[in-house]
């Protein structure tokens, strides 16, 4: 008998952190752990942390009525490429969320998110596809987060903030609250260094560090 097959794509640090969340989520749905595998294009090991590791071609060839994958890879450009590849092959995006996650009212969350333990998404917030919110991060009210945005652990994204596609927010960064109708904007592909205190807009593609956060190697 065939059934649905679930994959955590990426068997490195990020993937090994997501796998137990994925396993727990499926356990709640009564789905056995052997329907959950790692997919990795480079891993040598046949098993990682008790789960089978498959190459992508083997995942596609395995007997299954449907396939789901979550992209547990911090690099957002790789996530985007793999998401397109999977979409073309009929593999559905999968959202994995820890049991301790709090989601408040009117939160619109795109496909394929990873919400790690103790993440909070506060009310009236929109989040795009393949978002990663690592341990203890939060998104406060009235934020708009784009596609393929990545939060390292402990990111404090306060209210009225816009974060454009592919931005990366480092561990423990704090982003100052914007105003209604006048959000603080982190531009597309910007990188916020760990521990940065972001008090004003960050242009697209720029890396900022420090308190208050400033462009790296400038000023
Ligand atoms: N990977 C993959 N296919 C790709 C790109 C990456 O399977 O096209 C895998 C890669 O082999 C590695 C993982 O994704 O095992 C990424 O791990 P890395 O340590 O670079 O990053 P992290 O786990 O921190 O996101």
Coordinates of N, CA and C and ligand atoms in Angstrom, one line a residue:
X1 N 0.8 -1.2 0.0 CA 0.0 0.0 0.0 C 0.9 1.3 0.0
X2 N 0.5 2.2 -0.8 CA 1.3 3.4 -1.0 C 0.7 4.5 -0.1
X3 N 1.5 5.5 0.3 CA 0.9 6.6 1.1 C 1.8 7.8 0.9
X4 N 1.5 8.8 1.7 CA 2.1 10.1 1.5 C 3.6 10.0 2.1
X5 N 4.5 10.7 1.4 CA 5.9 10.7 1.9 C 6.2 12.2 2.2
X6 N 6.9 12.4 3.3 CA 7.2 13.7 3.8 C 8.7 13.9 3.8
X7 N 9.3 15.0 3.4 CA 10.7 15.2 3.4 C 11.1 16.5 4.1
X8 N 12.2 16.4 4.9 CA 12.9 17.6 5.3 C 14.1 17.7 4.4
X9 N 14.1 18.7 3.5 CA 15.1 18.8 2.5 C 16.3 19.6 3.1
X10 N 17.4 18.9 3.1 CA 18.6 19.4 3.8 C 18.8 18.7 5.1
X11 N 20.0 17.9 5.2 CA 20.2 17.1 6.3 C 21.4 17.6 7.1
X12 N 21.6 18.9 7.1 CA 22.7 19.5 7.8 C 22.1 20.2 9.1
X13 N 22.7 21.3 9.6 CA 22.3 21.8 10.9 C 20.9 22.2 10.9
X14 N 20.5 23.0 9.9 CA 19.1 23.4 9.9 C 18.1 22.2 9.8
X15 N 18.4 21.3 8.9 CA 17.5 20.2 8.8 C 17.4 19.3 10.0
X16 N 18.5 19.1 10.7 CA 18.5 18.3 11.9 C 17.7 19.0 13.0
X17 N 17.6 20.3 13.0 CA 16.8 21.0 13.9 C 15.3 21.0 13.6
X18 N 15.0 20.9 12.3 CA 13.6 20.9 11.9 C 13.0 19.4 12.0
X19 N 13.9 18.4 11.8 CA 13.3 17.1 11.7 C 12.5 16.7 13.0
X20 N 13.0 16.9 14.2 CA 12.1 16.5 15.4 C 10.8 17.3 15.4
X21 N 10.7 18.5 14.9 CA 9.5 19.2 14.8 C 8.5 18.6 13.8
X22 N 9.1 18.2 12.7 CA 8.3 17.5 11.6 C 7.8 16.2 12.1
X23 N 8.6 15.5 12.8 CA 8.2 14.1 13.3 C 7.1 14.3 14.3
X24 N 7.2 15.3 15.2 CA 6.2 15.5 16.2 C 4.9 15.9 15.6
X25 N 5.0 16.8 14.6 CA 3.8 17.2 13.9 C 3.1 16.0 13.2
X26 N 3.8 15.1 12.6 CA 3.2 14.0 11.9 C 2.6 13.0 13.0
X27 N 3.4 12.9 14.1 CA 2.9 12.0 15.2 C 1.5 12.4 15.6
X28 N 1.3 13.7 15.8 CA 0.0 14.2 16.1 C -1.1 13.9 15.1
X29 N -0.7 13.8 13.9 CA -1.6 13.4 12.8 C -1.8 11.9 12.6
X30 N -1.0 11.1 13.5 CA -1.1 9.7 13.4 C -0.3 9.1 12.2
X31 N 0.7 9.9 11.7 CA 1.5 9.4 10.6 C 2.8 8.8 11.1
X32 N 3.1 7.6 10.7 CA 4.3 6.9 11.2 C 5.6 7.6 10.8
X33 N 6.6 7.6 11.7 CA 7.9 8.3 11.4 C 8.6 7.7 10.2
X34 N 8.3 6.5 9.7 CA 9.0 6.0 8.6 C 8.5 6.6 7.3
X35 N 7.5 7.5 7.3 CA 7.0 8.2 6.1 C 7.7 9.6 6.1
X36 N 8.7 9.8 7.0 CA 9.4 11.1 7.0 C 10.9 10.8 6.8
X37 N 11.4 11.5 5.7 CA 12.8 11.2 5.4 C 13.5 12.6 5.2
X38 N 14.8 12.5 5.2 CA 15.6 13.6 4.8 C 15.9 13.5 3.3
X39 N 15.8 14.6 2.6 CA 16.3 14.6 1.2 C 17.6 15.5 1.2
X40 N 18.6 15.0 0.6 CA 19.9 15.8 0.6 C 20.6 15.4 -0.7
X41 N 21.1 16.3 -1.4 CA 21.8 16.0 -2.7 C 23.3 15.7 -2.5
X42 N 23.7 15.9 -1.3 CA 25.2 15.6 -1.0 C 25.5 14.7 0.1
X43 N 24.6 14.5 1.0 CA 24.9 13.7 2.2 C 25.3 12.3 1.9
X44 N 26.4 11.8 2.6 CA 26.9 10.5 2.4 C 26.2 9.5 3.2
X45 N 25.7 9.8 4.4 CA 25.2 8.9 5.3 C 23.8 8.4 4.8
X46 N 23.5 7.1 5.1 CA 22.2 6.5 4.7 C 21.1 6.9 5.7
X47 N 21.5 7.2 6.9 CA 20.6 7.6 7.9 C 21.2 8.8 8.7
X48 N 20.4 9.7 9.1 CA 20.8 10.8 10.0 C 19.7 10.9 11.1
X49 N 20.2 10.9 12.3 CA 19.3 10.9 13.5 C 18.1 10.0 13.3
X50 N 18.4 8.8 12.8 CA 17.4 7.8 12.7 C 16.5 7.8 11.5
X51 N 16.6 8.8 10.7 CA 15.8 8.9 9.5 C 16.6 8.6 8.2
X52 N 15.9 7.9 7.3 CA 16.5 7.7 6.0 C 16.9 9.0 5.3
X53 N 18.1 9.0 4.6 CA 18.5 10.1 3.8 C 18.4 9.7 2.3
X54 N 17.6 10.4 1.5 CA 17.5 10.1 0.1 C 18.0 11.2 -0.8
X55 N 18.5 10.8 -1.9 CA 18.8 11.8 -3.0 C 17.4 12.2 -3.5
X56 N 17.4 13.4 -4.2 CA 16.1 13.9 -4.7 C 15.5 12.9 -5.7
X57 N 16.3 12.3 -6.6 CA 15.8 11.4 -7.6 C 15.1 10.2 -6.9
X58 N 15.7 9.7 -5.8 CA 15.2 8.6 -5.1 C 13.9 8.9 -4.4
X59 N 13.8 10.2 -3.9 CA 12.6 10.7 -3.3 C 11.4 10.7 -4.3
X60 N 11.7 11.1 -5.5 CA 10.7 11.2 -6.5 C 10.3 9.8 -7.0
X61 N 11.3 8.9 -6.9 CA 11.0 7.5 -7.4 C 10.3 6.6 -6.4
X62 N 10.4 7.0 -5.1 CA 9.9 6.2 -4.0 C 8.4 6.1 -4.2
X63 N 7.8 5.0 -3.7 CA 6.4 4.8 -3.9 C 5.7 5.7 -2.9
X64 N 4.8 6.5 -3.5 CA 4.0 7.4 -2.6 C 2.9 8.0 -3.5
X65 N 1.7 8.2 -2.8 CA 0.6 8.8 -3.5 C 0.8 10.3 -3.7
X66 N 1.5 10.9 -2.7 CA 1.8 12.3 -2.7 C 3.1 12.6 -2.0
X67 N 3.7 13.7 -2.4 CA 5.0 14.0 -1.7 C 4.9 15.5 -1.2
X68 N 5.5 15.7 0.0 CA 5.6 17.0 0.6 C 7.0 17.2 1.0
X69 N 7.5 18.5 0.9 CA 8.9 18.8 1.3 C 8.9 20.2 2.0
X70 N 9.7 20.2 3.0 CA 10.0 21.5 3.7 C 11.5 21.8 3.5
X71 N 11.8 23.0 3.1 CA 13.2 23.3 2.8 C 13.9 23.8 4.0
X72 N 14.7 23.0 4.6 CA 15.4 23.3 5.9 C 16.8 23.7 5.6
X73 N 16.9 24.8 4.8 CA 18.2 25.3 4.4 C 18.2 26.8 4.6
X74 N 19.2 27.3 5.3 CA 19.1 28.7 5.7 C 19.3 29.6 4.5
X75 N 20.0 29.2 3.5 CA 20.3 30.0 2.3 C 19.0 30.2 1.5
X76 N 18.5 31.4 1.4 CA 17.2 31.6 0.8 C 17.2 31.4 -0.7
X77 N 18.3 31.7 -1.3 CA 18.4 31.5 -2.8 C 18.3 30.0 -3.1
X78 N 18.9 29.1 -2.3 CA 18.8 27.7 -2.5 C 17.3 27.3 -2.2
X79 N 16.7 27.8 -1.2 CA 15.3 27.5 -0.9 C 14.4 27.8 -2.1
X80 N 14.7 29.0 -2.7 CA 13.8 29.4 -3.8 C 14.1 28.4 -5.0
X81 N 15.3 28.0 -5.3 CA 15.6 27.1 -6.4 C 15.0 25.8 -6.1
X82 N 15.1 25.2 -4.9 CA 14.5 23.9 -4.6 C 13.0 23.9 -4.7
X83 N 12.4 25.1 -4.2 CA 11.0 25.2 -4.2 C 10.4 25.1 -5.7
X84 N 11.2 25.8 -6.6 CA 10.7 25.8 -8.0 C 10.9 24.4 -8.6
X85 N 12.0 23.7 -8.2 CA 12.2 22.4 -8.7 C 11.1 21.4 -8.2
X86 N 10.8 21.5 -7.0 CA 9.8 20.6 -6.4 C 8.4 20.9 -7.0
X87 N 8.1 22.2 -7.1 CA 6.8 22.6 -7.7 C 6.7 21.9 -9.1
X88 N 7.7 22.0 -9.9 CA 7.7 21.5 -11.2 C 7.5 20.0 -11.2
X89 N 8.0 19.3 -10.2 CA 7.9 17.8 -10.1 C 6.6 17.4 -9.3
X90 N 5.8 18.3 -8.9 CA 4.5 17.9 -8.2 C 4.7 17.7 -6.7
X91 N 5.8 18.1 -6.2 CA 6.1 17.9 -4.7 C 5.5 19.1 -4.0
X92 N 4.6 18.9 -3.1 CA 3.9 20.0 -2.4 C 4.8 20.7 -1.3
X93 N 4.6 22.0 -1.2 CA 5.3 22.7 -0.1 C 4.7 22.3 1.2
X94 N 5.5 22.2 2.3 CA 5.0 21.7 3.6 C 5.4 22.7 4.7
X95 N 4.5 23.0 5.5 CA 4.8 23.9 6.7 C 5.0 23.1 7.9
X96 N 6.1 23.4 8.6 CA 6.4 22.6 9.8 C 6.5 23.7 11.0
X97 N 5.7 23.4 12.0 CA 5.5 24.3 13.1 C 5.6 23.6 14.4
X98 N 6.5 24.1 15.3 CA 6.6 23.5 16.7 C 5.3 23.6 17.4
X99 N 5.1 22.7 18.4 CA 3.8 22.7 19.2 C 3.8 24.0 20.0
X100 N 4.9 24.5 20.4 CA 4.9 25.7 21.3 C 4.7 27.0 20.6
X101 N 4.6 27.0 19.3 CA 4.4 28.3 18.5 C 3.1 28.9 18.8
X102 N 3.1 30.2 19.0 CA 1.8 31.0 19.2 C 1.5 31.8 18.0
X103 N 0.4 31.6 17.4 CA -0.1 32.4 16.3 C -1.4 33.2 16.7
X104 N -1.3 34.5 16.6 CA -2.5 35.3 17.1 C -3.5 35.5 15.9
X105 N -4.3 36.6 16.0 CA -5.3 36.8 15.1 C -4.8 37.3 13.7
X106 N -5.5 36.9 12.7 CA -5.3 37.5 11.3 C -3.9 37.4 10.9
X107 N -3.3 36.3 11.1 CA -1.9 36.1 10.6 C -2.0 35.3 9.3
X108 N -1.5 35.8 8.2 CA -1.6 35.2 6.9 C -0.2 34.6 6.6
X109 N 0.0 33.3 6.7 CA 1.3 32.7 6.6 C 1.4 31.9 5.3
X110 N 2.4 32.3 4.5 CA 2.6 31.6 3.2 C 3.0 30.1 3.3
X111 N 3.0 29.4 2.2 CA 3.3 28.0 2.2 C 4.8 27.8 2.6
X112 N 5.0 26.6 3.2 CA 6.4 26.2 3.3 C 7.2 26.8 4.5
X113 N 6.5 27.3 5.5 CA 7.2 28.0 6.6 C 7.8 27.0 7.5
X114 N 8.8 27.4 8.2 CA 9.4 26.7 9.4 C 9.3 27.6 10.6
X115 N 8.5 27.1 11.6 CA 8.3 27.9 12.8 C 8.9 27.1 13.9
X116 N 10.0 27.5 14.4 CA 10.7 26.7 15.5 C 10.1 26.9 16.8
X117 N 10.6 26.2 17.8 CA 10.0 26.3 19.2 C 10.1 27.7 19.7
X118 N 9.0 28.1 20.4 CA 8.8 29.4 21.1 C 8.7 30.6 20.1
X119 N 8.4 30.4 18.9 CA 8.2 31.5 18.0 C 6.8 32.1 18.2
X120 N 6.6 33.4 18.2 CA 5.3 34.0 18.3 C 5.1 34.9 17.0
X121 N 3.9 34.7 16.4 CA 3.5 35.6 15.3 C 2.3 36.4 15.8
X122 N 2.4 37.7 16.0 CA 1.3 38.4 16.6 C 0.3 38.9 15.6
X123 N -0.7 39.5 16.0 CA -1.9 39.8 15.2 C -1.6 40.7 14.0
X124 N -2.5 40.5 13.0 CA -2.5 41.3 11.8 C -1.2 41.4 11.0
X125 N -0.7 40.3 10.7 CA 0.6 40.2 10.1 C 0.5 39.3 8.9
X126 N 1.3 39.7 7.8 CA 1.3 38.9 6.6 C 2.7 38.4 6.4
X127 N 2.9 37.1 6.1 CA 4.2 36.5 5.9 C 4.2 35.7 4.6
X128 N 5.2 35.9 3.8 CA 5.3 35.2 2.5 C 5.7 33.8 2.5
X129 N 6.1 33.2 1.4 CA 6.4 31.8 1.3 C 7.8 31.5 1.8
X130 N 7.9 30.3 2.4 CA 9.2 29.7 2.8 C 9.9 30.5 3.8
X131 N 9.2 31.0 4.7 CA 9.7 31.8 5.8 C 10.4 30.9 6.8
X132 N 11.5 31.3 7.4 CA 12.1 30.6 8.5 C 12.1 31.5 9.7
X133 N 11.5 31.0 10.8 CA 11.6 31.7 12.0 C 12.3 30.8 13.0
X134 N 13.5 31.1 13.3 CA 14.3 30.2 14.2 C 13.9 30.4 15.7
X135 N 14.4 29.5 16.6 CA 14.1 29.5 18.0 C 13.9 30.9 18.6
X136 N 12.8 31.0 19.3 CA 12.5 32.2 20.2 C 12.4 33.5 19.4
X137 N 12.2 33.5 18.1 CA 12.0 34.7 17.3 C 10.5 35.1 17.4
X138 N 10.3 36.4 17.3 CA 8.9 36.9 17.2 C 8.7 37.9 16.1
X139 N 7.5 38.0 15.6 CA 7.0 39.0 14.7 C 5.8 39.7 15.3
X140 N 6.0 40.9 15.6 CA 4.9 41.7 16.3 C 3.8 42.1 15.3
X141 N 2.8 42.9 15.8 CA 1.6 43.2 15.0 C 1.9 44.1 13.8
X142 N 1.1 43.9 12.8 CA 1.0 44.8 11.6 C 2.4 44.8 10.8
X143 N 3.0 43.6 10.7 CA 4.2 43.5 9.9 C 3.8 42.9 8.6
X144 N 4.7 43.2 7.6 CA 4.5 42.5 6.2 C 5.9 41.9 5.9
X145 N 6.0 40.6 5.8 CA 7.2 39.9 5.6 C 7.1 39.3 4.2
X146 N 8.1 39.4 3.4 CA 8.1 38.9 2.0 C 8.4 37.4 2.0
X147 N 8.8 36.9 0.8 CA 9.1 35.5 0.5 C 10.5 35.2 0.8
X148 N 10.8 34.0 1.3 CA 12.2 33.5 1.5 C 12.9 34.4 2.5
X149 N 12.2 34.9 3.5 CA 12.9 35.6 4.6 C 13.4 34.7 5.7
X150 N 14.5 35.0 6.2 CA 15.1 34.1 7.2 C 15.4 34.8 8.5
X151 N 14.9 34.3 9.6 CA 15.2 34.8 10.9 C 16.1 33.8 11.6
X152 N 17.3 34.1 12.1 CA 18.1 33.3 12.9 C 17.4 33.3 14.3
X153 N 17.9 32.6 15.3 CA 17.3 32.5 16.6 C 17.2 33.9 17.3
X154 N 16.1 34.1 18.0 CA 16.0 35.3 18.9 C 15.8 36.6 18.2
X155 N 15.2 36.6 17.0 CA 15.0 37.9 16.4 C 13.8 38.6 16.9
X156 N 13.9 39.8 17.2 CA 12.8 40.6 17.7 C 12.3 41.6 16.7
X157 N 11.3 41.2 16.0 CA 10.7 42.1 14.9 C 9.5 42.7 15.4
X158 N 9.6 44.0 15.7 CA 8.5 44.7 16.4 C 7.4 45.1 15.4
X159 N 6.5 45.9 15.9 CA 5.3 46.2 15.1 C 5.6 47.1 13.9
X160 N 4.7 47.1 12.9 CA 4.8 48.0 11.8 C 6.1 48.0 11.1
X161 N 6.6 46.8 10.8 CA 7.8 46.6 10.0 C 7.6 45.9 8.7
X162 N 8.2 46.3 7.7 CA 8.2 45.6 6.4 C 9.5 45.0 6.2
X163 N 9.5 43.7 5.9 CA 10.8 43.0 5.5 C 10.6 42.4 4.1
X164 N 11.4 42.8 3.2 CA 11.2 42.4 1.8 C 11.9 41.0 1.6
X165 N 11.6 40.4 0.4 CA 12.0 39.1 0.0 C 13.5 38.9 0.3
X166 N 13.9 37.7 0.7 CA 15.2 37.2 0.8 C 16.1 38.0 1.9
X167 N 15.5 38.8 2.7 CA 16.3 39.4 3.8 C 16.7 38.3 4.8
X168 N 17.8 38.5 5.4 CA 18.3 37.6 6.4 C 18.6 38.4 7.7
X169 N 17.9 38.0 8.8 CA 18.0 38.7 10.1 C 18.8 37.8 11.0
X170 N 20.0 38.3 11.5 CA 20.9 37.5 12.3 C 20.4 37.3 13.8
X171 N 21.0 36.4 14.4 CA 20.7 36.1 15.8 C 20.6 37.3 16.7
X172 N 19.5 37.3 17.4 CA 19.3 38.3 18.5 C 19.1 39.8 18.0
X173 N 19.0 39.9 16.7 CA 18.8 41.3 16.2 C 17.4 41.9 16.7
X174 N 17.4 43.2 16.9 CA 16.2 43.9 17.3 C 15.9 44.9 16.3
X175 N 14.7 44.9 15.8 CA 14.3 45.9 14.8 C 13.2 46.8 15.4
X176 N 13.5 48.1 15.4 CA 12.7 49.1 16.0 C 11.3 49.1 15.4
X177 N 10.3 49.3 16.2 CA 8.9 49.4 15.7 C 8.8 50.6 14.8
X178 N 8.0 50.4 13.7 CA 7.7 51.5 12.8 C 6.4 52.2 13.3
X179 N 5.8 53.0 12.4 CA 4.6 53.7 12.8 C 3.5 53.2 11.8
X180 N 2.3 53.3 12.3 CA 1.2 52.9 11.4 C 1.2 53.8 10.1
X181 N 1.2 53.2 8.9 CA 1.3 53.9 7.7 C 2.7 54.4 7.3
X182 N 3.6 54.2 8.3 CA 5.0 54.6 8.0 C 6.0 53.5 8.6
X183 N 5.9 52.3 8.0 CA 6.7 51.2 8.6 C 8.2 51.4 8.4
X184 N 9.0 50.8 9.3 CA 10.4 50.7 9.1 C 10.6 49.5 8.1
X185 N 11.4 49.8 7.0 CA 11.5 48.9 5.9 C 12.9 48.3 5.8
X186 N 13.0 47.0 5.8 CA 14.3 46.2 5.6 C 14.2 45.8 4.1
X187 N 15.1 46.2 3.3 CA 15.0 46.0 1.8 C 15.3 44.6 1.4
X188 N 15.0 44.3 0.2 CA 15.2 43.0 -0.4 C 16.6 42.5 -0.3
X189 N 16.8 41.3 0.2 CA 18.2 40.8 0.3 C 19.1 41.4 1.3
X190 N 18.6 42.3 2.1 CA 19.4 42.9 3.1 C 19.8 41.9 4.2
X191 N 21.0 42.1 4.8 CA 21.5 41.2 5.9 C 21.6 42.1 7.2
X192 N 21.0 41.6 8.2 CA 21.1 42.3 9.5 C 22.0 41.4 10.4
X193 N 23.2 42.0 10.8 CA 24.1 41.2 11.6 C 23.6 40.8 13.0
X194 N 24.2 39.8 13.6 CA 23.7 39.3 14.9 C 23.8 40.4 15.9
X195 N 22.8 40.5 16.7 CA 22.8 41.5 17.8 C 22.6 42.9 17.3
X196 N 22.4 43.1 16.1 CA 22.2 44.5 15.6 C 20.9 45.1 16.2
X197 N 21.0 46.4 16.4 CA 19.8 47.2 16.8 C 19.4 48.1 15.6
X198 N 18.4 47.7 14.9 CA 18.0 48.4 13.7 C 17.0 49.5 14.0
X199 N 17.4 50.8 13.8 CA 16.6 51.9 14.2 C 16.0 52.7 13.0
X200 N 16.5 52.3 11.8 CA 16.0 53.0 10.6 C 16.0 52.1 9.4
X201 N 15.4 52.5 8.3 CA 15.3 51.6 7.1 C 16.6 51.1 6.7
X202 N 16.7 49.9 6.1 CA 17.9 49.3 5.6 C 17.6 49.1 4.1
X203 N 18.5 49.7 3.2 CA 18.2 49.6 1.8 C 18.4 48.2 1.3
X204 N 17.9 47.8 0.1 CA 18.0 46.5 -0.4 C 19.5 46.1 -0.6
X205 N 19.8 44.9 -0.3 CA 21.1 44.3 -0.5 C 22.2 44.8 0.4
X206 N 21.9 45.6 1.4 CA 22.9 46.2 2.3 C 23.0 45.3 3.5
X207 N 24.3 45.2 4.1 CA 24.5 44.6 5.4 C 24.7 45.6 6.4
X208 N 24.0 45.5 7.5 CA 24.2 46.4 8.7 C 24.6 45.6 9.9
X209 N 25.4 46.2 10.8 CA 25.8 45.6 12.0 C 25.8 46.7 13.1
X210 N 25.8 46.2 14.4 CA 26.0 47.1 15.5 C 24.8 47.8 16.1
X211 N 25.1 48.7 17.1 CA 24.1 49.4 17.8 C 24.5 50.9 17.9
X212 N 23.7 51.8 17.2 CA 22.7 51.5 16.2 C 23.2 50.9 15.0
X213 N 22.5 50.1 14.3 CA 23.0 49.4 13.1 C 23.4 50.3 12.0
X214 N 24.6 50.0 11.5 CA 25.2 50.9 10.4 C 25.7 49.9 9.3
X215 N 25.8 50.5 8.1 CA 26.4 49.7 7.0 C 27.8 49.2 7.4
X216 N 28.0 47.9 7.0 CA 29.4 47.4 7.3 C 30.4 48.1 6.4
X217 N 31.6 48.4 7.0 CA 32.7 49.0 6.2 C 32.4 50.4 5.7
X218 N 31.4 51.0 6.3 CA 31.1 52.4 5.8 C 30.9 53.2 7.1
X219 N 30.9 54.5 6.9 CA 30.6 55.5 8.0 C 31.7 55.6 9.1
Ligands
LIG1 N1 21.7 20.9 -0.1 C1 21.0 20.1 -1.0 N2 20.7 20.5 -2.2 C2 21.1 21.8 -2.7 C3 21.8 22.6 -1.8 C4 22.0 22.2 -0.5 O1 20.7 18.9 -0.6 O2 20.8 22.1 -3.8 C5 22.0 20.4 1.2 C6 23.4 20.3 1.5 O3 24.0 19.1 1.0 C7 23.5 20.4 3.0 C8 22.3 21.3 3.3 O4 21.5 21.3 2.2 O5 23.4 19.2 3.6 C9 22.7 22.7 3.7 O6 23.5 22.7 4.8 P1 24.4 23.9 5.3 O7 25.2 23.4 6.5 O8 25.1 24.6 4.2 O9 23.3 24.9 5.9 P2 22.2 25.0 7.0 O10 21.9 23.6 7.4 O11 22.8 25.8 8.1 O12 21.1 25.6 6.3

